[in-house]
Structure formats: structure tokens, C-alpha cells
């Protein structure tokens, strides 16, 4: 087989990425660094000096981390259960997991508005049961963004983990239980370490997805709880400040790369520890 064939296969995709992603990205970011006064990072320094900007930045990081953590807590046991059932039920459960992804994100966000609003399902039930005397402010809060984002990205975490846990041999769990380990201990000592690669990949997808999502933060958080993505949209489309929008874009890219590198280092450290234990 000709060794050049793989290069010809990936060439069209690489060309499309170059012309429609990389070149526009570079041309929008370069003016924030190369100015008439020369090379400067003043735009980025000004961003981090502004308290309002930093409040949005830390809110975005905080919400993204919380959504990722909740997705891990809910995704691991769910994926473990799905991976352990028969093929027929596994297909049904996988379809149910994927079903929310088939619904438009705007529709899903409006559904949560009807649930979390002052006249929504939750407040109506609380008022009728007498648990509260007035409606709770659930909408346009970080809580609303977190709930909507978990609902949005949890299927991604589950699908990633199911693919990993399906490859874990059942005999390993049986061997652990034969040696005296309880089901929970076997799960903690065998399943969790072997599912770390899937957990890391899922965490990257959930974190970056939450970091860059626009529709859910905009509809559930509004301008009161602005995120980096909605802040970028405001700078570009509402205020027409494309330079500030480019600064925000590069900062978001930098955060994503830092998180990816950090999780990669964690994965390598875990692999070394498992190799030493073996």
C-alpha cells in the first residue's frame, strides 16, 4: 500500500480546517497582539485587571468545573450499569441516553425555563405544598446554568464511559470478589482505575463544552449571570468590539489547552502508578 495514501485522505479535511478555522482565527487574534505601537499584551492585561471581567471569568471556570464534577458523579454509575446489562437493554438505554442530544438546545433551555421559573413546575409544587411562601429565584442564577449544562452534557460523559467500561472483563470483578472484595470495593479498586481514560476524555468534552456553550447560559443565566461565551457574543455582535471579542476568544482557547494538558498529566501519572503497582 502506498504510504502517501493516508496523507491524501486527510488532506481535504486539513485544508478545510486551515481556510475556514485556523486562518480566520489567526487573523482575528493577531491585531490584539501586533498593534501600531508594536507587540503588546496590554489588551489581555487590561482584561485581567478589570474586576467585572474577572468575575465573569471565574464564574465560567467555576460553573464548568462544577458541571464536570457532577457529570462524573452521575456518569460513572450510570455508564457502569448500562455496560453491565444485556445487549438488548443496552441498546435501549443508550438510545434513551442519546435522546436529549436529538432535541435542539434552545428547546431544552426553554423547557428548563418552564421548570425553574417563578411560575414553573418546581415553584408551583413548593407553593402548593406550603414549603415556601413565595416563589424561589431559581432562574437567571448559576444554579440554573449548572442544571441546564449538566442536562446538556451528561449524555456525552455517559457515552464516553460506556465505551470504556464495555471493555472491562467481568472476570476481573469476579476475581476481586473471590479474593474477598465486596462489590463496592471491587468497583472502586477495579472499575474506577480502568475507566480513568474515559473519565478524562469525558471531562475534557464536558468542561470545554460548558466553557464555550452559548444558548444555555444565555437563556438560563441571562445578563445577570454572564459567562465568557455570552460576554464574547455581547462584545462582538452587540457592541461591535471585535478586538475585545478576540481577546476573550484567545483566553478561552488558552484555558481549554491548560485544562487538556493538566488532565493529560493526570492520566500519565495514573498510568505510571498502575505500571509500578503491576
PDB file of C-alpha atoms in Angstrom:
ATOM      1  CA  UNK A   1       0.000   0.000   0.000  1.00  0.00           C
ATOM      2  CA  UNK A   2       1.280   3.449  -0.919  1.00  0.00           C
ATOM      3  CA  UNK A   3       2.474   5.243   2.226  1.00  0.00           C
ATOM      4  CA  UNK A   4       1.181   8.552   0.853  1.00  0.00           C
ATOM      5  CA  UNK A   5      -2.442   7.361   0.740  1.00  0.00           C
ATOM      6  CA  UNK A   6      -3.243   8.374   4.367  1.00  0.00           C
ATOM      7  CA  UNK A   7      -1.993  11.904   3.643  1.00  0.00           C
ATOM      8  CA  UNK A   8      -4.275  12.188   0.618  1.00  0.00           C
ATOM      9  CA  UNK A   9      -7.216  11.010   2.737  1.00  0.00           C
ATOM     10  CA  UNK A  10      -6.766  13.624   5.471  1.00  0.00           C
ATOM     11  CA  UNK A  11      -5.679  16.437   3.127  1.00  0.00           C
ATOM     12  CA  UNK A  12      -9.217  17.707   2.248  1.00  0.00           C
ATOM     13  CA  UNK A  13     -10.204  17.926   5.902  1.00  0.00           C
ATOM     14  CA  UNK A  14      -6.950  19.663   6.846  1.00  0.00           C
ATOM     15  CA  UNK A  15      -7.389  22.181   4.022  1.00  0.00           C
ATOM     16  CA  UNK A  16     -10.936  22.976   5.170  1.00  0.00           C
ATOM     17  CA  UNK A  17      -9.745  23.422   8.773  1.00  0.00           C
ATOM     18  CA  UNK A  18      -6.913  25.657   7.605  1.00  0.00           C
ATOM     19  CA  UNK A  19      -9.024  28.007   5.469  1.00  0.00           C
ATOM     20  CA  UNK A  20     -12.252  28.089   7.476  1.00  0.00           C
ATOM     21  CA  UNK A  21     -10.928  27.785  11.055  1.00  0.00           C
ATOM     22  CA  UNK A  22      -7.235  28.483  11.518  1.00  0.00           C
ATOM     23  CA  UNK A  23      -6.775  31.436   9.147  1.00  0.00           C
ATOM     24  CA  UNK A  24      -9.879  33.365  10.389  1.00  0.00           C
ATOM     25  CA  UNK A  25      -8.857  32.633  13.989  1.00  0.00           C
ATOM     26  CA  UNK A  26      -5.292  33.853  13.479  1.00  0.00           C
ATOM     27  CA  UNK A  27      -6.367  36.977  11.561  1.00  0.00           C
ATOM     28  CA  UNK A  28      -8.766  37.928  14.368  1.00  0.00           C
ATOM     29  CA  UNK A  29      -6.247  37.340  17.162  1.00  0.00           C
ATOM     30  CA  UNK A  30      -3.120  38.918  15.615  1.00  0.00           C
ATOM     31  CA  UNK A  31      -4.461  42.532  15.884  1.00  0.00           C
ATOM     32  CA  UNK A  32      -4.767  42.061  19.661  1.00  0.00           C
ATOM     33  CA  UNK A  33      -1.018  41.434  19.892  1.00  0.00           C
ATOM     34  CA  UNK A  34       0.508  43.322  16.957  1.00  0.00           C
ATOM     35  CA  UNK A  35      -0.659  46.924  17.135  1.00  0.00           C
ATOM     36  CA  UNK A  36       0.546  50.246  15.724  1.00  0.00           C
ATOM     37  CA  UNK A  37       2.645  50.668  18.869  1.00  0.00           C
ATOM     38  CA  UNK A  38       4.317  47.292  18.273  1.00  0.00           C
ATOM     39  CA  UNK A  39       3.967  43.944  20.018  1.00  0.00           C
ATOM     40  CA  UNK A  40       1.926  44.342  23.181  1.00  0.00           C
ATOM     41  CA  UNK A  41      -0.202  42.296  25.560  1.00  0.00           C
ATOM     42  CA  UNK A  42      -1.949  45.328  27.030  1.00  0.00           C
ATOM     43  CA  UNK A  43      -5.408  44.121  25.877  1.00  0.00           C
ATOM     44  CA  UNK A  44      -5.001  40.915  27.853  1.00  0.00           C
ATOM     45  CA  UNK A  45      -3.518  42.655  30.889  1.00  0.00           C
ATOM     46  CA  UNK A  46      -6.413  45.130  30.883  1.00  0.00           C
ATOM     47  CA  UNK A  47      -8.874  42.231  30.810  1.00  0.00           C
ATOM     48  CA  UNK A  48      -7.370  40.595  33.897  1.00  0.00           C
ATOM     49  CA  UNK A  49      -7.169  43.921  35.741  1.00  0.00           C
ATOM     50  CA  UNK A  50     -10.895  44.598  35.364  1.00  0.00           C
ATOM     51  CA  UNK A  51     -12.960  43.252  38.291  1.00  0.00           C
ATOM     52  CA  UNK A  52     -16.094  42.843  36.179  1.00  0.00           C
ATOM     53  CA  UNK A  53     -14.215  40.824  33.568  1.00  0.00           C
ATOM     54  CA  UNK A  54     -12.635  38.648  36.238  1.00  0.00           C
ATOM     55  CA  UNK A  55     -15.999  37.974  37.878  1.00  0.00           C
ATOM     56  CA  UNK A  56     -17.260  36.607  34.556  1.00  0.00           C
ATOM     57  CA  UNK A  57     -14.027  34.658  34.014  1.00  0.00           C
ATOM     58  CA  UNK A  58     -14.099  32.960  37.437  1.00  0.00           C
ATOM     59  CA  UNK A  59     -17.842  32.292  37.154  1.00  0.00           C
ATOM     60  CA  UNK A  60     -17.220  30.499  33.863  1.00  0.00           C
ATOM     61  CA  UNK A  61     -14.382  28.407  35.323  1.00  0.00           C
ATOM     62  CA  UNK A  62     -16.405  27.623  38.458  1.00  0.00           C
ATOM     63  CA  UNK A  63     -19.529  26.575  36.579  1.00  0.00           C
ATOM     64  CA  UNK A  64     -17.518  24.473  34.117  1.00  0.00           C
ATOM     65  CA  UNK A  65     -15.729  22.631  36.928  1.00  0.00           C
ATOM     66  CA  UNK A  66     -18.953  22.017  38.858  1.00  0.00           C
ATOM     67  CA  UNK A  67     -20.740  20.716  35.760  1.00  0.00           C
ATOM     68  CA  UNK A  68     -17.793  18.421  35.003  1.00  0.00           C
ATOM     69  CA  UNK A  69     -17.704  17.112  38.589  1.00  0.00           C
ATOM     70  CA  UNK A  70     -21.455  16.437  38.677  1.00  0.00           C
ATOM     71  CA  UNK A  71     -21.288  14.747  35.267  1.00  0.00           C
ATOM     72  CA  UNK A  72     -18.546  12.433  36.563  1.00  0.00           C
ATOM     73  CA  UNK A  73     -20.521  11.568  39.711  1.00  0.00           C
ATOM     74  CA  UNK A  74     -23.683  10.795  37.722  1.00  0.00           C
ATOM     75  CA  UNK A  75     -21.993   9.404  34.628  1.00  0.00           C
ATOM     76  CA  UNK A  76     -19.773   6.708  36.155  1.00  0.00           C
ATOM     77  CA  UNK A  77     -22.505   4.662  37.916  1.00  0.00           C
ATOM     78  CA  UNK A  78     -24.923   5.162  35.009  1.00  0.00           C
ATOM     79  CA  UNK A  79     -22.347   4.044  32.437  1.00  0.00           C
ATOM     80  CA  UNK A  80     -21.368   1.088  34.642  1.00  0.00           C
ATOM     81  CA  UNK A  81     -24.976  -0.055  34.836  1.00  0.00           C
ATOM     82  CA  UNK A  82     -25.532   0.346  31.082  1.00  0.00           C
ATOM     83  CA  UNK A  83     -22.319  -1.523  30.277  1.00  0.00           C
ATOM     84  CA  UNK A  84     -23.368  -4.416  32.531  1.00  0.00           C
ATOM     85  CA  UNK A  85     -26.829  -5.163  31.090  1.00  0.00           C
ATOM     86  CA  UNK A  86     -27.593  -7.363  28.096  1.00  0.00           C
ATOM     87  CA  UNK A  87     -27.154  -6.146  24.524  1.00  0.00           C
ATOM     88  CA  UNK A  88     -30.893  -5.617  24.004  1.00  0.00           C
ATOM     89  CA  UNK A  89     -31.394  -3.429  27.071  1.00  0.00           C
ATOM     90  CA  UNK A  90     -28.028  -1.757  26.486  1.00  0.00           C
ATOM     91  CA  UNK A  91     -29.207  -0.554  23.089  1.00  0.00           C
ATOM     92  CA  UNK A  92     -32.458   0.757  24.582  1.00  0.00           C
ATOM     93  CA  UNK A  93     -30.655   2.562  27.398  1.00  0.00           C
ATOM     94  CA  UNK A  94     -28.103   4.019  25.004  1.00  0.00           C
ATOM     95  CA  UNK A  95     -30.931   5.329  22.818  1.00  0.00           C
ATOM     96  CA  UNK A  96     -32.573   6.908  25.869  1.00  0.00           C
ATOM     97  CA  UNK A  97     -29.236   8.489  26.784  1.00  0.00           C
ATOM     98  CA  UNK A  98     -28.803   9.913  23.298  1.00  0.00           C
ATOM     99  CA  UNK A  99     -32.389  11.153  23.012  1.00  0.00           C
ATOM    100  CA  UNK A 100     -31.774  14.548  24.722  1.00  0.00           C
ATOM    101  CA  UNK A 101     -28.990  15.247  22.213  1.00  0.00           C
ATOM    102  CA  UNK A 102     -31.520  14.955  19.385  1.00  0.00           C
ATOM    103  CA  UNK A 103     -33.501  17.901  20.766  1.00  0.00           C
ATOM    104  CA  UNK A 104     -32.485  21.432  19.876  1.00  0.00           C
ATOM    105  CA  UNK A 105     -30.599  23.179  22.697  1.00  0.00           C
ATOM    106  CA  UNK A 106     -32.942  26.177  22.526  1.00  0.00           C
ATOM    107  CA  UNK A 107     -35.965  23.926  23.116  1.00  0.00           C
ATOM    108  CA  UNK A 108     -34.209  22.210  26.018  1.00  0.00           C
ATOM    109  CA  UNK A 109     -33.351  25.556  27.587  1.00  0.00           C
ATOM    110  CA  UNK A 110     -36.929  26.803  27.250  1.00  0.00           C
ATOM    111  CA  UNK A 111     -38.082  23.591  28.934  1.00  0.00           C
ATOM    112  CA  UNK A 112     -35.847  24.402  31.893  1.00  0.00           C
ATOM    113  CA  UNK A 113     -37.231  27.950  31.952  1.00  0.00           C
ATOM    114  CA  UNK A 114     -40.701  26.431  32.405  1.00  0.00           C
ATOM    115  CA  UNK A 115     -39.358  24.217  35.176  1.00  0.00           C
ATOM    116  CA  UNK A 116     -37.270  26.780  37.079  1.00  0.00           C
ATOM    117  CA  UNK A 117     -39.308  29.946  36.514  1.00  0.00           C
ATOM    118  CA  UNK A 118     -41.310  31.664  39.243  1.00  0.00           C
ATOM    119  CA  UNK A 119     -44.475  30.142  37.804  1.00  0.00           C
ATOM    120  CA  UNK A 120     -42.676  26.964  36.800  1.00  0.00           C
ATOM    121  CA  UNK A 121     -43.134  23.373  37.910  1.00  0.00           C
ATOM    122  CA  UNK A 122     -40.792  23.483  40.924  1.00  0.00           C
ATOM    123  CA  UNK A 123     -42.115  26.721  42.419  1.00  0.00           C
ATOM    124  CA  UNK A 124     -45.721  25.656  41.800  1.00  0.00           C
ATOM    125  CA  UNK A 125     -45.184  22.413  43.712  1.00  0.00           C
ATOM    126  CA  UNK A 126     -43.353  24.164  46.540  1.00  0.00           C
ATOM    127  CA  UNK A 127     -46.113  26.760  46.898  1.00  0.00           C
ATOM    128  CA  UNK A 128     -48.915  24.189  46.822  1.00  0.00           C
ATOM    129  CA  UNK A 129     -47.223  22.008  49.434  1.00  0.00           C
ATOM    130  CA  UNK A 130     -46.607  25.038  51.657  1.00  0.00           C
ATOM    131  CA  UNK A 131     -42.843  24.544  51.796  1.00  0.00           C
ATOM    132  CA  UNK A 132     -42.301  28.154  50.671  1.00  0.00           C
ATOM    133  CA  UNK A 133     -44.449  31.258  50.987  1.00  0.00           C
ATOM    134  CA  UNK A 134     -43.164  32.939  47.833  1.00  0.00           C
ATOM    135  CA  UNK A 135     -41.515  31.684  44.624  1.00  0.00           C
ATOM    136  CA  UNK A 136     -37.800  30.970  44.746  1.00  0.00           C
ATOM    137  CA  UNK A 137     -35.412  32.775  42.402  1.00  0.00           C
ATOM    138  CA  UNK A 138     -34.119  29.721  40.551  1.00  0.00           C
ATOM    139  CA  UNK A 139     -33.946  31.189  37.067  1.00  0.00           C
ATOM    140  CA  UNK A 140     -31.133  33.504  35.918  1.00  0.00           C
ATOM    141  CA  UNK A 141     -28.750  32.092  38.505  1.00  0.00           C
ATOM    142  CA  UNK A 142     -25.593  29.970  38.430  1.00  0.00           C
ATOM    143  CA  UNK A 143     -27.749  27.109  39.686  1.00  0.00           C
ATOM    144  CA  UNK A 144     -29.910  27.307  36.573  1.00  0.00           C
ATOM    145  CA  UNK A 145     -26.859  27.343  34.291  1.00  0.00           C
ATOM    146  CA  UNK A 146     -25.371  24.347  36.093  1.00  0.00           C
ATOM    147  CA  UNK A 147     -28.599  22.330  35.906  1.00  0.00           C
ATOM    148  CA  UNK A 148     -29.083  23.121  32.218  1.00  0.00           C
ATOM    149  CA  UNK A 149     -25.435  22.370  31.393  1.00  0.00           C
ATOM    150  CA  UNK A 150     -25.447  19.042  33.237  1.00  0.00           C
ATOM    151  CA  UNK A 151     -28.576  18.040  31.335  1.00  0.00           C
ATOM    152  CA  UNK A 152     -26.874  19.143  28.121  1.00  0.00           C
ATOM    153  CA  UNK A 153     -23.504  17.393  28.552  1.00  0.00           C
ATOM    154  CA  UNK A 154     -24.190  14.410  30.838  1.00  0.00           C
ATOM    155  CA  UNK A 155     -25.046  12.168  27.831  1.00  0.00           C
ATOM    156  CA  UNK A 156     -21.600  12.928  26.406  1.00  0.00           C
ATOM    157  CA  UNK A 157     -19.935  11.757  29.617  1.00  0.00           C
ATOM    158  CA  UNK A 158     -22.080   8.616  29.789  1.00  0.00           C
ATOM    159  CA  UNK A 159     -21.436   7.654  26.163  1.00  0.00           C
ATOM    160  CA  UNK A 160     -17.688   8.114  26.607  1.00  0.00           C
ATOM    161  CA  UNK A 161     -17.607   5.988  29.769  1.00  0.00           C
ATOM    162  CA  UNK A 162     -19.808   3.228  28.380  1.00  0.00           C
ATOM    163  CA  UNK A 163     -17.352   2.671  25.546  1.00  0.00           C
ATOM    164  CA  UNK A 164     -14.542   2.194  28.080  1.00  0.00           C
ATOM    165  CA  UNK A 165     -16.439   0.092  30.620  1.00  0.00           C
ATOM    166  CA  UNK A 166     -17.692  -2.321  27.976  1.00  0.00           C
ATOM    167  CA  UNK A 167     -14.077  -3.430  27.552  1.00  0.00           C
ATOM    168  CA  UNK A 168     -13.581  -4.229  31.240  1.00  0.00           C
ATOM    169  CA  UNK A 169     -13.647  -8.013  31.603  1.00  0.00           C
ATOM    170  CA  UNK A 170     -16.256  -9.337  34.012  1.00  0.00           C
ATOM    171  CA  UNK A 171     -13.782 -11.984  35.157  1.00  0.00           C
ATOM    172  CA  UNK A 172     -11.708  -9.259  36.806  1.00  0.00           C
ATOM    173  CA  UNK A 173     -14.607  -8.290  39.050  1.00  0.00           C
ATOM    174  CA  UNK A 174     -15.335 -11.930  39.801  1.00  0.00           C
ATOM    175  CA  UNK A 175     -11.689 -12.481  40.728  1.00  0.00           C
ATOM    176  CA  UNK A 176     -11.746  -9.483  43.062  1.00  0.00           C
ATOM    177  CA  UNK A 177     -14.921 -10.714  44.765  1.00  0.00           C
ATOM    178  CA  UNK A 178     -13.445 -14.222  45.028  1.00  0.00           C
ATOM    179  CA  UNK A 179     -10.491 -12.730  46.905  1.00  0.00           C
ATOM    180  CA  UNK A 180     -12.887 -11.217  49.437  1.00  0.00           C
ATOM    181  CA  UNK A 181     -13.638  -7.812  47.994  1.00  0.00           C
ATOM    182  CA  UNK A 182     -17.184  -6.510  48.348  1.00  0.00           C
ATOM    183  CA  UNK A 183     -18.985  -5.365  45.173  1.00  0.00           C
ATOM    184  CA  UNK A 184     -18.345  -1.753  46.136  1.00  0.00           C
ATOM    185  CA  UNK A 185     -14.648  -2.414  46.811  1.00  0.00           C
ATOM    186  CA  UNK A 186     -14.324  -4.287  43.522  1.00  0.00           C
ATOM    187  CA  UNK A 187     -15.950  -1.358  41.749  1.00  0.00           C
ATOM    188  CA  UNK A 188     -13.635   1.118  43.476  1.00  0.00           C
ATOM    189  CA  UNK A 189     -10.446  -0.903  43.030  1.00  0.00           C
ATOM    190  CA  UNK A 190     -11.047  -2.344  39.561  1.00  0.00           C
ATOM    191  CA  UNK A 191     -13.654  -0.412  37.572  1.00  0.00           C
ATOM    192  CA  UNK A 192     -12.723   3.138  38.574  1.00  0.00           C
ATOM    193  CA  UNK A 193      -8.979   2.851  37.776  1.00  0.00           C
ATOM    194  CA  UNK A 194      -9.663   1.157  34.437  1.00  0.00           C
ATOM    195  CA  UNK A 195     -12.243   3.791  33.489  1.00  0.00           C
ATOM    196  CA  UNK A 196      -9.910   6.751  34.123  1.00  0.00           C
ATOM    197  CA  UNK A 197      -9.043   7.223  30.401  1.00  0.00           C
ATOM    198  CA  UNK A 198     -12.739   7.510  29.547  1.00  0.00           C
ATOM    199  CA  UNK A 199     -13.319   9.794  32.534  1.00  0.00           C
ATOM    200  CA  UNK A 200     -10.544  12.129  31.392  1.00  0.00           C
ATOM    201  CA  UNK A 201     -11.823  12.262  27.801  1.00  0.00           C
ATOM    202  CA  UNK A 202     -15.378  12.842  29.026  1.00  0.00           C
ATOM    203  CA  UNK A 203     -14.193  15.543  31.421  1.00  0.00           C
ATOM    204  CA  UNK A 204     -12.430  17.394  28.618  1.00  0.00           C
ATOM    205  CA  UNK A 205     -15.546  17.242  26.440  1.00  0.00           C
ATOM    206  CA  UNK A 206     -17.862  18.385  29.249  1.00  0.00           C
ATOM    207  CA  UNK A 207     -15.556  21.133  30.531  1.00  0.00           C
ATOM    208  CA  UNK A 208     -14.835  22.628  27.103  1.00  0.00           C
ATOM    209  CA  UNK A 209     -18.476  22.260  26.111  1.00  0.00           C
ATOM    210  CA  UNK A 210     -19.650  24.124  29.201  1.00  0.00           C
ATOM    211  CA  UNK A 211     -16.910  26.726  28.808  1.00  0.00           C
ATOM    212  CA  UNK A 212     -17.925  27.551  25.232  1.00  0.00           C
ATOM    213  CA  UNK A 213     -21.694  26.929  25.308  1.00  0.00           C
ATOM    214  CA  UNK A 214     -23.806  29.947  24.437  1.00  0.00           C
ATOM    215  CA  UNK A 215     -27.508  29.065  24.268  1.00  0.00           C
ATOM    216  CA  UNK A 216     -27.894  27.516  27.733  1.00  0.00           C
ATOM    217  CA  UNK A 217     -26.024  30.259  29.673  1.00  0.00           C
ATOM    218  CA  UNK A 218     -27.806  32.981  27.724  1.00  0.00           C
ATOM    219  CA  UNK A 219     -31.326  31.645  28.265  1.00  0.00           C
ATOM    220  CA  UNK A 220     -30.889  30.352  31.829  1.00  0.00           C
ATOM    221  CA  UNK A 221     -28.356  32.876  33.145  1.00  0.00           C
ATOM    222  CA  UNK A 222     -29.171  35.979  31.157  1.00  0.00           C
ATOM    223  CA  UNK A 223     -27.130  39.139  31.538  1.00  0.00           C
ATOM    224  CA  UNK A 224     -27.255  38.849  35.322  1.00  0.00           C
ATOM    225  CA  UNK A 225     -25.012  35.749  35.344  1.00  0.00           C
ATOM    226  CA  UNK A 226     -22.996  36.250  32.196  1.00  0.00           C
ATOM    227  CA  UNK A 227     -20.493  33.626  31.051  1.00  0.00           C
ATOM    228  CA  UNK A 228     -17.448  34.064  28.812  1.00  0.00           C
ATOM    229  CA  UNK A 229     -19.332  32.845  25.743  1.00  0.00           C
ATOM    230  CA  UNK A 230     -22.230  35.269  26.224  1.00  0.00           C
ATOM    231  CA  UNK A 231     -19.755  38.032  27.097  1.00  0.00           C
ATOM    232  CA  UNK A 232     -17.904  37.365  23.819  1.00  0.00           C
ATOM    233  CA  UNK A 233     -21.176  37.484  21.874  1.00  0.00           C
ATOM    234  CA  UNK A 234     -22.080  40.785  23.526  1.00  0.00           C
ATOM    235  CA  UNK A 235     -18.707  42.311  22.657  1.00  0.00           C
ATOM    236  CA  UNK A 236     -18.820  41.151  19.026  1.00  0.00           C
ATOM    237  CA  UNK A 237     -22.450  41.415  17.937  1.00  0.00           C
ATOM    238  CA  UNK A 238     -23.964  43.952  20.331  1.00  0.00           C
ATOM    239  CA  UNK A 239     -21.093  46.385  20.910  1.00  0.00           C
ATOM    240  CA  UNK A 240     -19.143  45.674  17.716  1.00  0.00           C
ATOM    241  CA  UNK A 241     -15.885  45.492  19.695  1.00  0.00           C
ATOM    242  CA  UNK A 242     -14.207  42.716  17.741  1.00  0.00           C
ATOM    243  CA  UNK A 243     -10.827  43.313  19.343  1.00  0.00           C
ATOM    244  CA  UNK A 244     -12.229  42.630  22.819  1.00  0.00           C
ATOM    245  CA  UNK A 245     -14.085  39.607  21.435  1.00  0.00           C
ATOM    246  CA  UNK A 246     -10.812  38.278  20.002  1.00  0.00           C
ATOM    247  CA  UNK A 247      -9.142  38.724  23.389  1.00  0.00           C
ATOM    248  CA  UNK A 248     -11.917  36.697  25.015  1.00  0.00           C
ATOM    249  CA  UNK A 249     -11.627  34.012  22.340  1.00  0.00           C
ATOM    250  CA  UNK A 250      -7.882  33.557  22.886  1.00  0.00           C
ATOM    251  CA  UNK A 251      -8.316  33.436  26.666  1.00  0.00           C
ATOM    252  CA  UNK A 252     -10.953  30.710  26.295  1.00  0.00           C
ATOM    253  CA  UNK A 253      -8.661  28.758  23.970  1.00  0.00           C
ATOM    254  CA  UNK A 254      -5.822  29.120  26.472  1.00  0.00           C
ATOM    255  CA  UNK A 255      -7.964  27.852  29.359  1.00  0.00           C
ATOM    256  CA  UNK A 256      -9.049  24.868  27.274  1.00  0.00           C
ATOM    257  CA  UNK A 257      -5.456  23.962  26.394  1.00  0.00           C
ATOM    258  CA  UNK A 258      -4.334  24.297  30.016  1.00  0.00           C
ATOM    259  CA  UNK A 259      -7.134  22.004  31.221  1.00  0.00           C
ATOM    260  CA  UNK A 260      -6.386  19.452  28.494  1.00  0.00           C
ATOM    261  CA  UNK A 261      -2.692  19.460  29.381  1.00  0.00           C
ATOM    262  CA  UNK A 262      -3.458  19.137  33.089  1.00  0.00           C
ATOM    263  CA  UNK A 263      -5.757  16.161  32.577  1.00  0.00           C
ATOM    264  CA  UNK A 264      -3.179  14.575  30.261  1.00  0.00           C
ATOM    265  CA  UNK A 265      -0.567  14.849  33.011  1.00  0.00           C
ATOM    266  CA  UNK A 266      -3.007  13.265  35.471  1.00  0.00           C
ATOM    267  CA  UNK A 267      -3.608  10.365  33.061  1.00  0.00           C
ATOM    268  CA  UNK A 268       0.133   9.783  32.628  1.00  0.00           C
ATOM    269  CA  UNK A 269       0.672   9.884  36.388  1.00  0.00           C
ATOM    270  CA  UNK A 270      -2.086   7.304  36.907  1.00  0.00           C
ATOM    271  CA  UNK A 271      -0.618   5.073  34.187  1.00  0.00           C
ATOM    272  CA  UNK A 272       2.820   5.216  35.836  1.00  0.00           C
ATOM    273  CA  UNK A 273       1.342   4.356  39.208  1.00  0.00           C
ATOM    274  CA  UNK A 274      -0.585   1.409  37.770  1.00  0.00           C
ATOM    275  CA  UNK A 275       2.562   0.200  35.997  1.00  0.00           C
ATOM    276  CA  UNK A 276       4.535   0.390  39.245  1.00  0.00           C
ATOM    277  CA  UNK A 277       1.842  -1.489  41.142  1.00  0.00           C
ATOM    278  CA  UNK A 278       1.815  -4.185  38.467  1.00  0.00           C
TER     279      UNK A 278
END
